[in-house]
GROMACS .gro file of C-alpha atoms in nm:
model
  333
    1MET     CA    1  14.830   1.792  -7.699
    2ALA     CA    2  14.813   1.944  -7.348
    3GLN     CA    3  14.740   1.617  -7.109
    4ARG     CA    4  14.630   1.659  -6.745
    5HIS     CA    5  14.928   1.506  -6.613
    6LEU     CA    6  14.813   1.559  -6.276
    7GLU     CA    7  14.484   1.377  -6.322
    8SER     CA    8  14.677   1.038  -6.412
    9ASP     CA    9  14.639   0.726  -6.184
   10GLU     CA   10  14.965   0.509  -6.191
   11PRO     CA   11  14.895   0.168  -5.968
   12GLY     CA   12  14.912   0.198  -5.639
   13LYS     CA   13  15.140  -0.017  -5.445
   14PRO     CA   14  14.962  -0.343  -5.378
   15PRO     CA   15  14.966  -0.516  -5.048
   16GLU     CA   16  15.199  -0.742  -4.959
   17THR     CA   17  15.079  -1.112  -5.022
   18GLY     CA   18  15.061  -1.385  -4.775
   19PRO     CA   19  14.815  -1.611  -4.593
   20ARG     CA   20  14.611  -1.296  -4.424
   21SER     CA   21  14.238  -1.270  -4.398
   22GLY     CA   22  14.032  -1.014  -4.608
   23GLY     CA   23  14.015  -0.777  -4.365
   24ASP     CA   24  14.391  -0.789  -4.309
   25VAL     CA   25  14.458  -0.696  -4.680
   26LEU     CA   26  14.206  -0.424  -4.684
   27GLY     CA   27  14.344  -0.295  -4.390
   28ALA     CA   28  14.705  -0.318  -4.489
   29TYR     CA   29  14.577  -0.090  -4.821
   30LEU     CA   30  14.387   0.142  -4.624
   31ARG     CA   31  14.681   0.223  -4.380
   32ALA     CA   32  14.957   0.240  -4.670
   33GLN     CA   33  14.721   0.500  -4.862
   34ALA     CA   34  14.670   0.704  -4.561
   35THR     CA   35  15.042   0.693  -4.497
   36GLU     CA   36  15.117   0.832  -4.838
   37PHE     CA   37  14.840   1.070  -4.791
   38LEU     CA   38  14.973   1.229  -4.463
   39ARG     CA   39  15.340   1.203  -4.622
   40SER     CA   40  15.211   1.363  -4.942
   41LEU     CA   41  15.059   1.651  -4.703
   42ARG     CA   42  15.382   1.710  -4.526
   43ARG     CA   43  15.569   1.740  -4.829
   44HIS     CA   44  15.314   1.992  -4.969
   45ARG     CA   45  15.357   2.188  -4.672
   46GLU     CA   46  15.743   2.185  -4.660
   47SER     CA   47  15.772   2.210  -5.019
   48GLY     CA   48  15.879   2.581  -5.130
   49ALA     CA   49  15.900   2.529  -5.519
   50ALA     CA   50  15.579   2.541  -5.750
   51ASP     CA   51  15.692   2.184  -5.900
   52GLY     CA   52  15.719   2.062  -5.566
   53THR     CA   53  15.421   2.190  -5.436
   54ALA     CA   54  15.252   2.037  -5.742
   55ASP     CA   55  15.384   1.688  -5.741
   56ALA     CA   56  15.316   1.681  -5.331
   57ALA     CA   57  14.932   1.777  -5.434
   58ARG     CA   58  14.909   1.513  -5.708
   59ASP     CA   59  14.984   1.240  -5.475
   60LEU     CA   60  14.777   1.410  -5.213
   61ARG     CA   61  14.497   1.393  -5.460
   62ARG     CA   62  14.589   1.016  -5.561
   63ALA     CA   63  14.602   0.892  -5.207
   64ALA     CA   64  14.263   1.032  -5.118
   65ARG     CA   65  14.093   0.896  -5.417
   66ARG     CA   66  14.224   0.572  -5.354
   67ILE     CA   67  14.083   0.586  -4.982
   68SER     CA   68  13.741   0.735  -5.099
   69GLY     CA   69  13.745   0.461  -5.382
   70THR     CA   70  13.827   0.178  -5.139
   71LEU     CA   71  13.600   0.295  -4.896
   72HIS     CA   72  13.322   0.284  -5.159
   73THR     CA   73  13.370  -0.082  -5.304
   74PHE     CA   74  13.438  -0.250  -4.974
   75ARG     CA   75  13.190  -0.053  -4.793
   76PRO     CA   76  13.033  -0.390  -4.606
   77LEU     CA   77  13.327  -0.459  -4.453
   78LEU     CA   78  13.397  -0.128  -4.272
   79ASP     CA   79  13.201   0.086  -4.015
   80PRO     CA   80  12.928   0.230  -4.258
   81GLU     CA   81  12.913   0.548  -4.021
   82TRP     CA   82  13.247   0.630  -4.023
   83SER     CA   83  13.281   0.546  -4.419
   84ASP     CA   84  12.994   0.755  -4.520
   85ALA     CA   85  13.118   1.039  -4.329
   86LEU     CA   86  13.498   1.030  -4.473
   87ARG     CA   87  13.418   0.932  -4.830
   88PRO     CA   88  13.263   1.282  -4.944
   89GLU     CA   89  13.511   1.484  -4.752
   90LEU     CA   90  13.798   1.310  -4.943
   91ALA     CA   91  13.572   1.345  -5.256
   92TRP     CA   92  13.543   1.731  -5.208
   93LEU     CA   93  13.940   1.776  -5.097
   94SER     CA   94  14.025   1.577  -5.434
   95GLY     CA   95  13.810   1.810  -5.638
   96THR     CA   96  13.897   2.127  -5.506
   97LEU     CA   97  14.283   2.076  -5.548
   98ALA     CA   98  14.235   1.919  -5.926
   99GLN     CA   99  14.078   2.240  -6.016
  100GLU     CA  100  14.345   2.452  -6.079
  101HIS     CA  101  14.570   2.211  -6.291
  102ALA     CA  102  14.230   2.142  -6.464
  103TYR     CA  103  14.207   2.515  -6.570
  104THR     CA  104  14.572   2.488  -6.670
  105ASP     CA  105  14.570   2.217  -6.878
  106ARG     CA  106  14.235   2.315  -7.079
  107LEU     CA  107  14.373   2.672  -7.157
  108ALA     CA  108  14.682   2.465  -7.297
  109ARG     CA  109  14.502   2.241  -7.473
  110LEU     CA  110  14.265   2.505  -7.650
  111ASN     CA  111  14.544   2.720  -7.711
  112GLU     CA  112  14.731   2.446  -7.885
  113ALA     CA  113  14.438   2.339  -8.072
  114LEU     CA  114  14.352   2.665  -8.204
  115GLN     CA  115  14.729   2.692  -8.310
  116ARG     CA  116  14.705   2.379  -8.499
  117LEU     CA  117  14.369   2.469  -8.664
  118THR     CA  118  14.448   2.788  -8.743
  119THR     CA  119  14.816   2.675  -8.928
  120ALA     CA  120  14.603   2.440  -9.143
  121GLY     CA  121  14.340   2.661  -9.224
  122ALA     CA  122  14.626   2.944  -9.309
  123GLU     CA  123  14.801   2.666  -9.548
  124ARG     CA  124  14.462   2.561  -9.726
  125ALA     CA  125  14.404   2.922  -9.790
  126GLY     CA  126  14.761   2.979  -9.936
  127THR     CA  127  14.770   2.691 -10.168
  128GLY     CA  128  14.459   2.833 -10.417
  129ALA     CA  129  14.510   2.783 -10.804
  130GLY     CA  130  14.766   3.000 -10.927
  131GLN     CA  131  14.885   3.136 -10.605
  132LEU     CA  132  15.286   3.165 -10.602
  133PRO     CA  133  15.479   2.887 -10.384
  134ARG     CA  134  15.618   3.166 -10.182
  135GLN     CA  135  15.337   3.402 -10.137
  136ALA     CA  136  15.194   3.428  -9.772
  137PRO     CA  137  14.877   3.264  -9.697
  138ALA     CA  138  14.580   3.461  -9.701
  139ALA     CA  139  14.371   3.563  -9.385
  140THR     CA  140  14.088   3.354  -9.342
  141PRO     CA  141  13.782   3.433  -9.064
  142LEU     CA  142  13.965   3.147  -8.846
  143THR     CA  143  14.301   3.359  -8.892
  144LEU     CA  144  14.138   3.676  -8.843
  145GLY     CA  145  13.966   3.574  -8.517
  146ALA     CA  146  14.203   3.335  -8.376
  147ALA     CA  147  14.412   3.600  -8.178
  148LYS     CA  148  14.093   3.762  -8.010
  149ALA     CA  149  13.945   3.374  -7.917
  150ALA     CA  150  14.262   3.313  -7.753
  151ALA     CA  151  14.286   3.635  -7.573
  152LEU     CA  152  13.936   3.551  -7.453
  153LEU     CA  153  13.978   3.211  -7.335
  154ASP     CA  154  14.292   3.342  -7.161
  155ARG     CA  155  14.106   3.591  -6.952
  156GLN     CA  156  13.853   3.348  -6.878
  157LEU     CA  157  14.038   3.057  -6.770
  158GLY     CA  158  14.325   3.226  -6.624
  159LEU     CA  159  14.085   3.398  -6.386
  160ALA     CA  160  13.924   3.062  -6.312
  161ARG     CA  161  14.266   2.943  -6.219
  162THR     CA  162  14.362   3.193  -5.995
  163ARG     CA  163  14.031   3.163  -5.849
  164ALA     CA  164  14.083   2.795  -5.794
  165HIS     CA  165  14.447   2.867  -5.652
  166SER     CA  166  14.316   3.074  -5.377
  167THR     CA  167  13.995   2.844  -5.306
  168ALA     CA  168  14.233   2.543  -5.279
  169LEU     CA  169  14.491   2.741  -5.061
  170GLN     CA  170  14.196   2.829  -4.840
  171SER     CA  171  14.091   2.475  -4.819
  172LEU     CA  172  14.380   2.343  -4.703
  173GLY     CA  173  14.428   2.596  -4.402
  174SER     CA  174  14.032   2.521  -4.321
  175SER     CA  175  13.901   2.335  -4.041
  176ARG     CA  176  13.712   2.123  -4.241
  177PHE     CA  177  14.022   2.009  -4.415
  178HIS     CA  178  14.212   1.966  -4.043
  179ALA     CA  179  13.892   1.742  -3.964
  180VAL     CA  180  13.983   1.512  -4.292
  181ALA     CA  181  14.360   1.498  -4.211
  182ASP     CA  182  14.272   1.393  -3.854
  183LEU     CA  183  14.046   1.119  -3.971
  184VAL     CA  184  14.308   1.016  -4.201
  185ALA     CA  185  14.593   1.029  -3.948
  186VAL     CA  186  14.353   0.763  -3.723
  187LEU     CA  187  14.321   0.560  -4.039
  188ALA     CA  188  14.680   0.529  -4.081
  189SER     CA  189  14.699   0.321  -3.765
  190ASP     CA  190  14.329   0.190  -3.682
  191VAL     CA  191  14.111   0.076  -3.989
  192PRO     CA  192  13.754   0.041  -3.853
  193LEU     CA  193  13.648  -0.304  -3.992
  194THR     CA  194  13.311  -0.463  -3.903
  195GLY     CA  195  13.431  -0.846  -3.908
  196SER     CA  196  13.179  -0.927  -4.196
  197GLY     CA  197  13.231  -1.275  -4.356
  198ILE     CA  198  13.212  -1.113  -4.741
  199GLU     CA  199  13.514  -1.240  -4.934
  200LEU     CA  200  13.717  -0.935  -5.061
  201PRO     CA  201  13.726  -1.101  -5.435
  202LYS     CA  202  13.347  -1.104  -5.428
  203LEU     CA  203  13.314  -0.719  -5.342
  204ALA     CA  204  13.586  -0.660  -5.638
  205GLY     CA  205  13.395  -0.864  -5.879
  206GLU     CA  206  13.095  -0.649  -5.803
  207ALA     CA  207  13.304  -0.353  -5.910
  208GLU     CA  208  13.386  -0.516  -6.235
  209SER     CA  209  13.036  -0.612  -6.293
  210ARG     CA  210  12.894  -0.251  -6.232
  211LEU     CA  211  13.177  -0.146  -6.509
  212ALA     CA  212  13.074  -0.398  -6.762
  213GLU     CA  213  12.724  -0.346  -6.710
  214ALA     CA  214  12.791   0.058  -6.749
  215ALA     CA  215  13.004   0.011  -7.064
  216GLY     CA  216  12.797  -0.224  -7.243
  217VAL     CA  217  12.495   0.000  -7.189
  218LEU     CA  218  12.708   0.319  -7.300
  219ARG     CA  219  12.828   0.169  -7.611
  220ARG     CA  220  12.474   0.063  -7.683
  221ALA     CA  221  12.364   0.372  -7.651
  222ASP     CA  222  12.646   0.561  -7.878
  223HIS     CA  223  12.571   0.358  -8.155
  224ARG     CA  224  12.208   0.504  -8.121
  225ARG     CA  225  12.279   0.886  -8.138
  226ALA     CA  226  12.141   1.099  -8.373
  227THR     CA  227  12.389   1.399  -8.375
  228PRO     CA  228  12.786   1.369  -8.307
  229TYR     CA  229  12.737   1.685  -8.141
  230ASP     CA  230  12.545   1.600  -7.801
  231PRO     CA  231  12.688   1.708  -7.481
  232ASP     CA  232  12.414   1.592  -7.273
  233ALA     CA  233  12.566   1.216  -7.356
  234ASP     CA  234  12.874   1.277  -7.181
  235ALA     CA  235  12.775   1.203  -6.852
  236PRO     CA  236  12.729   0.847  -6.914
  237TRP     CA  237  13.102   0.813  -7.034
  238HIS     CA  238  13.207   1.021  -6.707
  239HIS     CA  239  13.018   0.749  -6.508
  240VAL     CA  240  13.192   0.467  -6.667
  241ARG     CA  241  13.555   0.652  -6.616
  242LEU     CA  242  13.459   0.652  -6.293
  243LEU     CA  243  13.355   0.276  -6.257
  244LEU     CA  244  13.676   0.210  -6.431
  245ARG     CA  245  13.858   0.405  -6.170
  246LEU     CA  246  13.728   0.205  -5.891
  247HIS     CA  247  13.773  -0.133  -6.076
  248ARG     CA  248  14.130  -0.043  -6.123
  249TYR     CA  249  14.161   0.051  -5.712
  250ALA     CA  250  13.960  -0.264  -5.636
  251GLN     CA  251  14.233  -0.466  -5.843
  252GLU     CA  252  14.519  -0.301  -5.644
  253VAL     CA  253  14.349  -0.436  -5.302
  254VAL     CA  254  14.264  -0.762  -5.446
  255PRO     CA  255  14.559  -0.824  -5.706
  256CYS     CA  256  14.505  -1.198  -5.724
  257ALA     CA  257  14.114  -1.198  -5.826
  258ASP     CA  258  13.990  -1.488  -6.053
  259GLU     CA  259  14.049  -1.381  -6.414
  260PRO     CA  260  14.183  -1.019  -6.361
  261ARG     CA  261  14.126  -0.828  -6.692
  262ASP     CA  262  14.461  -0.728  -6.901
  263PRO     CA  263  14.572  -0.412  -6.726
  264VAL     CA  264  14.714  -0.294  -7.092
  265ARG     CA  265  14.359  -0.303  -7.189
  266LEU     CA  266  14.250  -0.134  -6.898
  267SER     CA  267  14.529   0.128  -6.940
  268ALA     CA  268  14.407   0.198  -7.259
  269ALA     CA  269  14.027   0.244  -7.169
  270ALA     CA  270  14.140   0.446  -6.891
  271ARG     CA  271  14.361   0.689  -7.135
  272ALA     CA  272  14.080   0.730  -7.351
  273LEU     CA  273  13.794   0.802  -7.106
  274ASP     CA  274  14.034   1.061  -6.978
  275ALA     CA  275  14.078   1.213  -7.333
  276HIS     CA  276  13.707   1.225  -7.344
  277ARG     CA  277  13.671   1.418  -7.027
  278ASP     CA  278  13.955   1.674  -7.136
  279ALA     CA  279  13.781   1.702  -7.505
  280ALA     CA  280  13.463   1.750  -7.344
  281GLU     CA  281  13.537   2.006  -7.100
  282ALA     CA  282  13.740   2.212  -7.322
  283ALA     CA  283  13.475   2.207  -7.575
  284ALA     CA  284  13.217   2.348  -7.299
  285ALA     CA  285  13.481   2.619  -7.228
  286ALA     CA  286  13.502   2.713  -7.574
  287ALA     CA  287  13.122   2.730  -7.613
  288HIS     CA  288  13.068   2.919  -7.277
  289ALA     CA  289  13.339   3.176  -7.443
  290ALA     CA  290  13.135   3.190  -7.758
  291ARG     CA  291  12.825   3.304  -7.570
  292THR     CA  292  13.045   3.591  -7.462
  293PRO     CA  293  12.830   3.942  -7.524
  294ARG     CA  294  12.934   4.190  -7.793
  295ILE     CA  295  13.242   3.961  -7.940
  296ALA     CA  296  13.315   4.018  -8.279
  297PRO     CA  297  13.160   3.773  -8.528
  298ALA     CA  298  13.555   3.673  -8.648
  299THR     CA  299  13.616   3.579  -8.288
  300ALA     CA  300  13.253   3.384  -8.251
  301TYR     CA  301  13.355   3.192  -8.551
  302ALA     CA  302  13.687   3.084  -8.470
  303LEU     CA  303  13.521   2.985  -8.110
  304GLY     CA  304  13.299   2.764  -8.311
  305VAL     CA  305  13.540   2.588  -8.493
  306LEU     CA  306  13.749   2.521  -8.181
  307HIS     CA  307  13.434   2.382  -7.986
  308ALA     CA  308  13.340   2.158  -8.320
  309ASP     CA  309  13.728   2.044  -8.332
  310GLN     CA  310  13.717   1.949  -7.936
  311ARG     CA  311  13.373   1.757  -8.014
  312HIS     CA  312  13.538   1.572  -8.307
  313GLN     CA  313  13.831   1.484  -8.019
  314VAL     CA  314  13.524   1.351  -7.794
  315GLU     CA  315  13.409   1.164  -8.060
  316ALA     CA  316  13.797   1.010  -8.150
  317ALA     CA  317  13.807   0.954  -7.764
  318ARG     CA  318  13.468   0.737  -7.759
  319ASN     CA  319  13.587   0.523  -8.028
  320ALA     CA  320  13.956   0.461  -7.913
  321PHE     CA  321  13.745   0.353  -7.575
  322GLY     CA  322  13.536   0.093  -7.758
  323ARG     CA  323  13.846  -0.063  -7.965
  324ALA     CA  324  14.037  -0.091  -7.605
  325TRP     CA  325  13.725  -0.244  -7.451
  326GLN     CA  326  13.690  -0.485  -7.701
  327ARG     CA  327  14.031  -0.603  -7.715
  328GLU     CA  328  14.117  -0.938  -7.661
  329THR     CA  329  14.319  -1.009  -7.343
  330VAL     CA  330  14.695  -1.065  -7.413
  331GLY     CA  331  14.800  -1.417  -7.488
  332THR     CA  332  14.465  -1.480  -7.666
  333PRO     CA  333  14.464  -1.633  -8.004
   0.00000   0.00000   0.00000
């Protein structure tokens, strides 16, 4: 199944440990991420190959997300006016650069799912009573509509991908982006700390508490759902995914926090929430395509089956998150 590889979040390099103050640790982390941002930007501008550009864009987004998340979690230790001005700009940049690859992976995911569903449906249709073993499978409504459904998805998501690519290029050449890059360049050498006496572990602990509370509410609400096909219920899961990301970034800043959660457990939970996001967005794309005026009934049927399949994937991802979140930490009997 297609993965949104460019959205993966491998742990960043933690700041060097030593007898330093919280401000020193936070400043070192932000300077490191700002340096990585500028290094990725330079590689993106110098790269002539598509793969090199994609890798540089991925690293650029990762650094932007880490800076933005760190500014959010540790805001009391930073100049609030400066932090509040930079955070939304980094979020805008990261989101803009992610769209092209999101559409690419979504189209690949839907095509793979459609192929899997079509093959399974044809095999079931070809094993009816009295059918010869080597006889070609009979056509089904799904197989009849699959080709046109795939073509419709390719047109819609391909067009969206092309537009996202153009938007990203325009954004990287805009005055808005240059202003963001200038702010990050300043951050690479000068972090505007306030000198607050609040300890880093306290703020990191608050980020973990927000995550735990939201995850608990999410699981309780999920058990009370009346229908498995409720896209309105996706938003709280996306919010928990964001909180988990903020918590993981906070752990990078404060790697020696008291009673840190099992990193394997957190990685499994993050993968489940990424899969949930991907399946939910793919289901929405299939539903949008099915609403296209004047499409053939067989095409609409294939898109409906595809939508149902992706909503089942949403349910599977929610169950996987529940198992990962409730898993005992390594070493616990």
